[in-house]
Amino acid sequence: QVQLVESGGGLVQAGGSLRLSCAASGSIFSINAMGWYRQAPGKQRELVAAITSGGSTNYADSVKGRFTISRDNAKNTVYLQMNSLKPEDTAVYYCNADVGLVDYWGQGTQVTVSS
């Protein structure tokens, strides 16, 4: 079992920045990769960024150059630094942990970008 707790969402104006955090606990040794997904109203959940246990990263095209995913292994925490935010980034952001056959999800944190 893996537990994920997200924090850092909120309301920001377009062009602003936010940093999301996701703290993992439980069977963290089993985590292959962690990522951030988002879901806007009426849309499917989509991958925003992911980072493997080896540190490799990948990003959605829509956030490349604006968002950065990183991890602090000592704190078992993954971060998503979001810069140059746009109204279309408004969504509930979910932390994900991939342990192979099972995915674990956080409760989600709302990010709202006003124009």
PDB file of C-alpha atoms in Angstrom:
ATOM      1  CA  GLN A   1       0.000   0.000   0.000  1.00  0.00           C
ATOM      2  CA  VAL A   2       1.129   3.512  -0.827  1.00  0.00           C
ATOM      3  CA  GLN A   3      -0.423   6.666   0.555  1.00  0.00           C
ATOM      4  CA  LEU A   4      -0.112   9.960  -1.282  1.00  0.00           C
ATOM      5  CA  VAL A   5      -0.859  13.375   0.162  1.00  0.00           C
ATOM      6  CA  GLU A   6      -0.870  16.392  -2.115  1.00  0.00           C
ATOM      7  CA  SER A   7      -0.592  20.046  -1.237  1.00  0.00           C
ATOM      8  CA  GLY A   8       0.097  23.382  -2.864  1.00  0.00           C
ATOM      9  CA  GLY A   9      -2.892  24.049  -5.076  1.00  0.00           C
ATOM     10  CA  GLY A  10      -4.748  27.327  -5.126  1.00  0.00           C
ATOM     11  CA  LEU A  11      -5.838  30.340  -7.123  1.00  0.00           C
ATOM     12  CA  VAL A  12      -3.300  32.276  -9.169  1.00  0.00           C
ATOM     13  CA  GLN A  13      -3.398  34.830 -11.939  1.00  0.00           C
ATOM     14  CA  ALA A  14      -2.276  33.970 -15.436  1.00  0.00           C
ATOM     15  CA  GLY A  15       1.489  34.161 -15.686  1.00  0.00           C
ATOM     16  CA  GLY A  16       1.945  33.235 -12.049  1.00  0.00           C
ATOM     17  CA  SER A  17       3.511  30.215 -10.421  1.00  0.00           C
ATOM     18  CA  LEU A  18       2.553  27.437  -8.038  1.00  0.00           C
ATOM     19  CA  ARG A  19       4.389  24.458  -6.617  1.00  0.00           C
ATOM     20  CA  LEU A  20       2.580  21.229  -5.887  1.00  0.00           C
ATOM     21  CA  SER A  21       3.945  18.661  -3.456  1.00  0.00           C
ATOM     22  CA  CYS A  22       3.133  14.989  -3.101  1.00  0.00           C
ATOM     23  CA  ALA A  23       4.369  13.130  -0.044  1.00  0.00           C
ATOM     24  CA  ALA A  24       4.444   9.350  -0.295  1.00  0.00           C
ATOM     25  CA  SER A  25       4.339   6.892   2.590  1.00  0.00           C
ATOM     26  CA  GLY A  26       3.865   3.170   3.025  1.00  0.00           C
ATOM     27  CA  SER A  27       5.503   0.717   0.619  1.00  0.00           C
ATOM     28  CA  ILE A  28       7.506   3.377  -1.154  1.00  0.00           C
ATOM     29  CA  PHE A  29      10.249   0.906  -2.093  1.00  0.00           C
ATOM     30  CA  SER A  30       7.818  -0.569  -4.612  1.00  0.00           C
ATOM     31  CA  ILE A  31       7.280   2.679  -6.536  1.00  0.00           C
ATOM     32  CA  ASN A  32       8.577   2.569 -10.122  1.00  0.00           C
ATOM     33  CA  ALA A  33       7.571   6.067 -11.113  1.00  0.00           C
ATOM     34  CA  MET A  34       5.532   8.979  -9.859  1.00  0.00           C
ATOM     35  CA  GLY A  35       3.606  11.500 -11.814  1.00  0.00           C
ATOM     36  CA  TRP A  36       1.122  14.314 -11.878  1.00  0.00           C
ATOM     37  CA  TYR A  37      -2.132  14.087 -13.774  1.00  0.00           C
ATOM     38  CA  ARG A  38      -4.872  16.646 -14.141  1.00  0.00           C
ATOM     39  CA  GLN A  39      -8.546  16.618 -14.924  1.00  0.00           C
ATOM     40  CA  ALA A  40     -10.502  19.641 -16.027  1.00  0.00           C
ATOM     41  CA  PRO A  41     -14.317  19.713 -15.895  1.00  0.00           C
ATOM     42  CA  GLY A  42     -15.787  17.666 -18.709  1.00  0.00           C
ATOM     43  CA  LYS A  43     -12.412  16.343 -19.815  1.00  0.00           C
ATOM     44  CA  GLN A  44     -10.488  13.118 -19.345  1.00  0.00           C
ATOM     45  CA  ARG A  45      -7.676  12.850 -16.861  1.00  0.00           C
ATOM     46  CA  GLU A  46      -4.363  13.468 -18.603  1.00  0.00           C
ATOM     47  CA  LEU A  47      -0.715  13.009 -17.757  1.00  0.00           C
ATOM     48  CA  VAL A  48       1.093  16.251 -16.995  1.00  0.00           C
ATOM     49  CA  ALA A  49       4.551  15.030 -15.966  1.00  0.00           C
ATOM     50  CA  ALA A  50       6.221  11.907 -14.636  1.00  0.00           C
ATOM     51  CA  ILE A  51       9.543  10.945 -13.088  1.00  0.00           C
ATOM     52  CA  THR A  52      10.975   7.455 -12.763  1.00  0.00           C
ATOM     53  CA  SER A  53      12.901   6.042  -9.833  1.00  0.00           C
ATOM     54  CA  GLY A  54      16.021   6.639 -11.920  1.00  0.00           C
ATOM     55  CA  GLY A  55      15.194  10.295 -12.418  1.00  0.00           C
ATOM     56  CA  SER A  56      14.046  10.234 -16.039  1.00  0.00           C
ATOM     57  CA  THR A  57      11.246  12.671 -16.760  1.00  0.00           C
ATOM     58  CA  ASN A  58       8.606  13.218 -19.394  1.00  0.00           C
ATOM     59  CA  TYR A  59       6.091  15.974 -19.913  1.00  0.00           C
ATOM     60  CA  ALA A  60       2.916  16.672 -21.791  1.00  0.00           C
ATOM     61  CA  ASP A  61       3.603  18.896 -24.790  1.00  0.00           C
ATOM     62  CA  SER A  62       1.287  21.538 -23.365  1.00  0.00           C
ATOM     63  CA  VAL A  63       3.479  22.082 -20.282  1.00  0.00           C
ATOM     64  CA  LYS A  64       6.979  21.608 -21.670  1.00  0.00           C
ATOM     65  CA  GLY A  65       9.196  24.542 -20.794  1.00  0.00           C
ATOM     66  CA  ARG A  66       6.769  25.771 -18.124  1.00  0.00           C
ATOM     67  CA  PHE A  67       6.461  22.895 -15.632  1.00  0.00           C
ATOM     68  CA  THR A  68       9.220  20.971 -13.887  1.00  0.00           C
ATOM     69  CA  ILE A  69       8.832  17.718 -11.986  1.00  0.00           C
ATOM     70  CA  SER A  70      11.400  16.768  -9.369  1.00  0.00           C
ATOM     71  CA  ARG A  71      11.789  14.471  -6.403  1.00  0.00           C
ATOM     72  CA  ASP A  72      13.409  14.540  -3.001  1.00  0.00           C
ATOM     73  CA  ASN A  73      14.153  10.934  -2.125  1.00  0.00           C
ATOM     74  CA  ALA A  74      15.084  11.781   1.454  1.00  0.00           C
ATOM     75  CA  LYS A  75      11.610  13.222   1.998  1.00  0.00           C
ATOM     76  CA  ASN A  76       9.777  10.744  -0.265  1.00  0.00           C
ATOM     77  CA  THR A  77       8.238  13.746  -1.964  1.00  0.00           C
ATOM     78  CA  VAL A  78       7.647  14.694  -5.567  1.00  0.00           C
ATOM     79  CA  TYR A  79       7.174  18.287  -6.647  1.00  0.00           C
ATOM     80  CA  LEU A  80       5.608  19.974  -9.650  1.00  0.00           C
ATOM     81  CA  GLN A  81       6.845  23.508 -10.198  1.00  0.00           C
ATOM     82  CA  MET A  82       4.396  25.295 -12.460  1.00  0.00           C
ATOM     83  CA  ASN A  83       5.442  28.585 -14.037  1.00  0.00           C
ATOM     84  CA  SER A  84       3.806  30.841 -16.623  1.00  0.00           C
ATOM     85  CA  LEU A  85       0.429  29.394 -15.727  1.00  0.00           C
ATOM     86  CA  LYS A  86      -2.416  29.753 -18.183  1.00  0.00           C
ATOM     87  CA  PRO A  87      -6.193  29.609 -17.662  1.00  0.00           C
ATOM     88  CA  GLU A  88      -6.208  26.305 -19.549  1.00  0.00           C
ATOM     89  CA  ASP A  89      -4.060  24.819 -16.773  1.00  0.00           C
ATOM     90  CA  THR A  90      -7.079  25.044 -14.470  1.00  0.00           C
ATOM     91  CA  ALA A  91      -7.895  21.544 -13.234  1.00  0.00           C
ATOM     92  CA  VAL A  92      -7.749  19.189 -10.302  1.00  0.00           C
ATOM     93  CA  TYR A  93      -4.202  17.854 -10.124  1.00  0.00           C
ATOM     94  CA  TYR A  94      -3.638  14.315  -8.905  1.00  0.00           C
ATOM     95  CA  CYS A  95      -0.443  12.671  -7.754  1.00  0.00           C
ATOM     96  CA  ASN A  96       0.112   9.133  -9.009  1.00  0.00           C
ATOM     97  CA  ALA A  97       2.435   6.319  -7.928  1.00  0.00           C
ATOM     98  CA  ASP A  98       3.089   3.438 -10.295  1.00  0.00           C
ATOM     99  CA  VAL A  99       3.987   0.201  -8.530  1.00  0.00           C
ATOM    100  CA  GLY A 100       3.581  -2.059 -11.528  1.00  0.00           C
ATOM    101  CA  LEU A 101       0.221  -3.773 -11.565  1.00  0.00           C
ATOM    102  CA  VAL A 102      -1.375  -1.143  -9.367  1.00  0.00           C
ATOM    103  CA  ASP A 103      -1.618   2.636  -9.481  1.00  0.00           C
ATOM    104  CA  TYR A 104      -2.135   4.724  -6.367  1.00  0.00           C
ATOM    105  CA  TRP A 105      -3.708   8.158  -6.408  1.00  0.00           C
ATOM    106  CA  GLY A 106      -3.790  11.146  -4.129  1.00  0.00           C
ATOM    107  CA  GLN A 107      -6.982  12.966  -3.260  1.00  0.00           C
ATOM    108  CA  GLY A 108      -6.346  15.757  -5.739  1.00  0.00           C
ATOM    109  CA  THR A 109      -5.664  19.449  -5.346  1.00  0.00           C
ATOM    110  CA  GLN A 110      -7.440  22.235  -7.206  1.00  0.00           C
ATOM    111  CA  VAL A 111      -5.445  24.637  -9.340  1.00  0.00           C
ATOM    112  CA  THR A 112      -7.339  27.622 -10.700  1.00  0.00           C
ATOM    113  CA  VAL A 113      -5.713  30.135 -13.035  1.00  0.00           C
ATOM    114  CA  SER A 114      -7.618  33.355 -13.605  1.00  0.00           C
ATOM    115  CA  SER A 115      -7.242  35.408 -16.760  1.00  0.00           C
TER     116      SER A 115
END
